[in-house]
Short mmCIF file of C-alpha atoms in Angstrom, two decimals:
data_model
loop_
_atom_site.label_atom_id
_atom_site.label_comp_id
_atom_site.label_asym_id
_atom_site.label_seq_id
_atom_site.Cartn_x
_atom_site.Cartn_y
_atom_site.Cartn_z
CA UNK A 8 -32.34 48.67 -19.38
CA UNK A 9 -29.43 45.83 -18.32
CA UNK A 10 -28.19 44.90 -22.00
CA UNK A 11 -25.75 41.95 -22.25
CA UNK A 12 -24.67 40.91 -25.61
CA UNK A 13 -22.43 38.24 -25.95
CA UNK A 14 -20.11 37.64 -28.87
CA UNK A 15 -17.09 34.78 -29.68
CA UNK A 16 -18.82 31.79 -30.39
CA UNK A 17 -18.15 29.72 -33.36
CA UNK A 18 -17.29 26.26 -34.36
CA UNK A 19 -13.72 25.22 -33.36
CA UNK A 20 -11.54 22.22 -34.07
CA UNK A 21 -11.32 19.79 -30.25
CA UNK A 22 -7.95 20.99 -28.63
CA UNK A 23 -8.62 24.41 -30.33
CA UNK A 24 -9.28 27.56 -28.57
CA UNK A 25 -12.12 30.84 -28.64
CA UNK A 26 -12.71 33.88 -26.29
CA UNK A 27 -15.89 34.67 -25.89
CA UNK A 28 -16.83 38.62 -25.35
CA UNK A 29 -19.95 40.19 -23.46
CA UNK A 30 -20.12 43.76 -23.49
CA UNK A 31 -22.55 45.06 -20.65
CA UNK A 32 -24.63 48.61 -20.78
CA UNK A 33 -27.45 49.64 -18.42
CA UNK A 34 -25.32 48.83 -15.14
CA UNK A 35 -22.43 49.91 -12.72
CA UNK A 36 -20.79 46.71 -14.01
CA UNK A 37 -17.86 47.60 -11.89
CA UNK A 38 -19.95 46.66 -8.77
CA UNK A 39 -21.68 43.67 -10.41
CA UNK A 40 -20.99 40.34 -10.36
CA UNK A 41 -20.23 38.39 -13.89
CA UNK A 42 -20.14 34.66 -15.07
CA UNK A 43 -20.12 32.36 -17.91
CA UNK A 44 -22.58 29.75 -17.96
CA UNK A 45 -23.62 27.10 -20.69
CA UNK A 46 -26.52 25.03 -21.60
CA UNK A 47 -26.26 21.98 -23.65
CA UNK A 48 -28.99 20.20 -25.77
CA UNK A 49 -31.11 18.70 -23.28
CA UNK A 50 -29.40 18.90 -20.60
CA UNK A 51 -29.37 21.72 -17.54
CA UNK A 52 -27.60 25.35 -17.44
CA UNK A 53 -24.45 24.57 -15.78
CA UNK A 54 -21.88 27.22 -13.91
CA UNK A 55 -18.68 28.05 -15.89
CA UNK A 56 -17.08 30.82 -14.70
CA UNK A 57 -17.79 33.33 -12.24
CA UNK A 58 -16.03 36.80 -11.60
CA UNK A 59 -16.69 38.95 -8.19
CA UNK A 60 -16.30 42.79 -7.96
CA UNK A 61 -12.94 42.10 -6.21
CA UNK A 62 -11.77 40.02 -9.28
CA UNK A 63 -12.05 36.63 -7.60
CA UNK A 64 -12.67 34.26 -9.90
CA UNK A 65 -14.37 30.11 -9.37
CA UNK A 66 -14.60 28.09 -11.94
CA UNK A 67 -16.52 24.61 -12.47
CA UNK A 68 -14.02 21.69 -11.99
CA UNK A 69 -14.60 20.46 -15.69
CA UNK A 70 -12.90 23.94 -17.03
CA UNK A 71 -10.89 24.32 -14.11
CA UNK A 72 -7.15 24.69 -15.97
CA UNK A 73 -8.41 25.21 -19.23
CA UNK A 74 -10.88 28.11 -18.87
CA UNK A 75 -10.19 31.73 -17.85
CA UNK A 76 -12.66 34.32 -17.05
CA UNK A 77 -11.90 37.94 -16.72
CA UNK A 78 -13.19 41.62 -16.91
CA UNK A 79 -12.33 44.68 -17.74
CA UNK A 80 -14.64 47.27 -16.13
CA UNK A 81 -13.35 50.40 -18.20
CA UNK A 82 -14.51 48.64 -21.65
CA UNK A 83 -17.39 46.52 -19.09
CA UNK A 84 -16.79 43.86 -20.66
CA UNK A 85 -16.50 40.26 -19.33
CA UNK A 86 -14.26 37.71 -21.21
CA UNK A 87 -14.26 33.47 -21.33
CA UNK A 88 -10.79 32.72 -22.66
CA UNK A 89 -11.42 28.89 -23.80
CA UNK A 90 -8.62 26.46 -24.34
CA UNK A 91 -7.87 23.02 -25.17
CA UNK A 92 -11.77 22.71 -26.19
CA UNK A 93 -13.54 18.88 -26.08
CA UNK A 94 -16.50 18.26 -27.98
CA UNK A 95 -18.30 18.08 -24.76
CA UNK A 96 -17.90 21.80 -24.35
CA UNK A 97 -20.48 22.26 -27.09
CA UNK A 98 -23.48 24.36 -25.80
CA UNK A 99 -24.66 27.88 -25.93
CA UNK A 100 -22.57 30.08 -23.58
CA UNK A 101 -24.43 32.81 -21.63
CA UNK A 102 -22.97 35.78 -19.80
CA UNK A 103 -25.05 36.76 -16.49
CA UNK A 104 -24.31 39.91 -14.84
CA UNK A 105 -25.59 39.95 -11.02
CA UNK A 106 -26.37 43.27 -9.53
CA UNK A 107 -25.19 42.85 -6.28
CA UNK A 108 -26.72 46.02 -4.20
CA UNK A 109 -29.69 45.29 -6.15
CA UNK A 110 -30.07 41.57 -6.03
CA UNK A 111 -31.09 41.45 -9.56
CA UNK A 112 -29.73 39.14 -12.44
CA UNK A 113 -29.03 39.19 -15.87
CA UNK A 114 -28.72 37.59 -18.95
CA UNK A 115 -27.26 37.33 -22.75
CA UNK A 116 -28.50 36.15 -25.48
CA UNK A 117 -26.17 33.46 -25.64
CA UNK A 118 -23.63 32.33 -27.98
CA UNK A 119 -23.39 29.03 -29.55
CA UNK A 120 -19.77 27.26 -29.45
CA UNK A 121 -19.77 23.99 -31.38
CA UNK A 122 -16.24 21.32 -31.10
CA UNK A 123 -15.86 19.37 -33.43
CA UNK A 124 -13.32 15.97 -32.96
#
């Protein structure tokens, strides 16, 4: 029933920025807790962003200054604000939603951001 569908991605110019969108159905999202993560070509999924049900927010050192993450539980919807991009931010982005109280997880689709130098 937990939907996630991610939206933003795109190919973007190094230095350039994108916000990424993923609009959640099928959960309290306001009790849930959200992130960002990203997968490059052959290598591992990796930790981006993550956002708790209080609004505190961690983010992986390599975004850390650049990245944003945030939510807004009336539209439950969980944003990546991405700035100053490098061409080693290239991967697809997923948003995960984790059901606290239940202890279940969730995932997008995914959505493909590409930097170019």
């Amino acid at each position: 029933q937990v939907q996630l569908v991610e939206s933003g991605g795109g190919l973007v110019q190094a230095g350039g920025s994108l916000r990424l969108s993923c609009a959640a159905s099928g959960t309290i999202f306001s009790i849930d807790t959200l992130g960002w993560y990203r997968q490059a070509p052959g290598k591992q999924l990796e930790m981006v962003a993550t956002i708790s049900t209080s609004g505190s927010t961690n983010y992986a050192d390599f975004v850390k200054g650049r990245f944003t993450i945030s939510r807004d539980n009336a539209k439950n919807t969980v944003y990546l604000q991405m700035n100053s991009l490098k061409p080693e931010d290239t991967a697809v982005y997923y948003c995960n939603c984790w059901q606290v109280v239940l202890r279940r997880d969730y995932w997008g689709q995914g959505t493909q951001v590409t930097v170019s130098s």
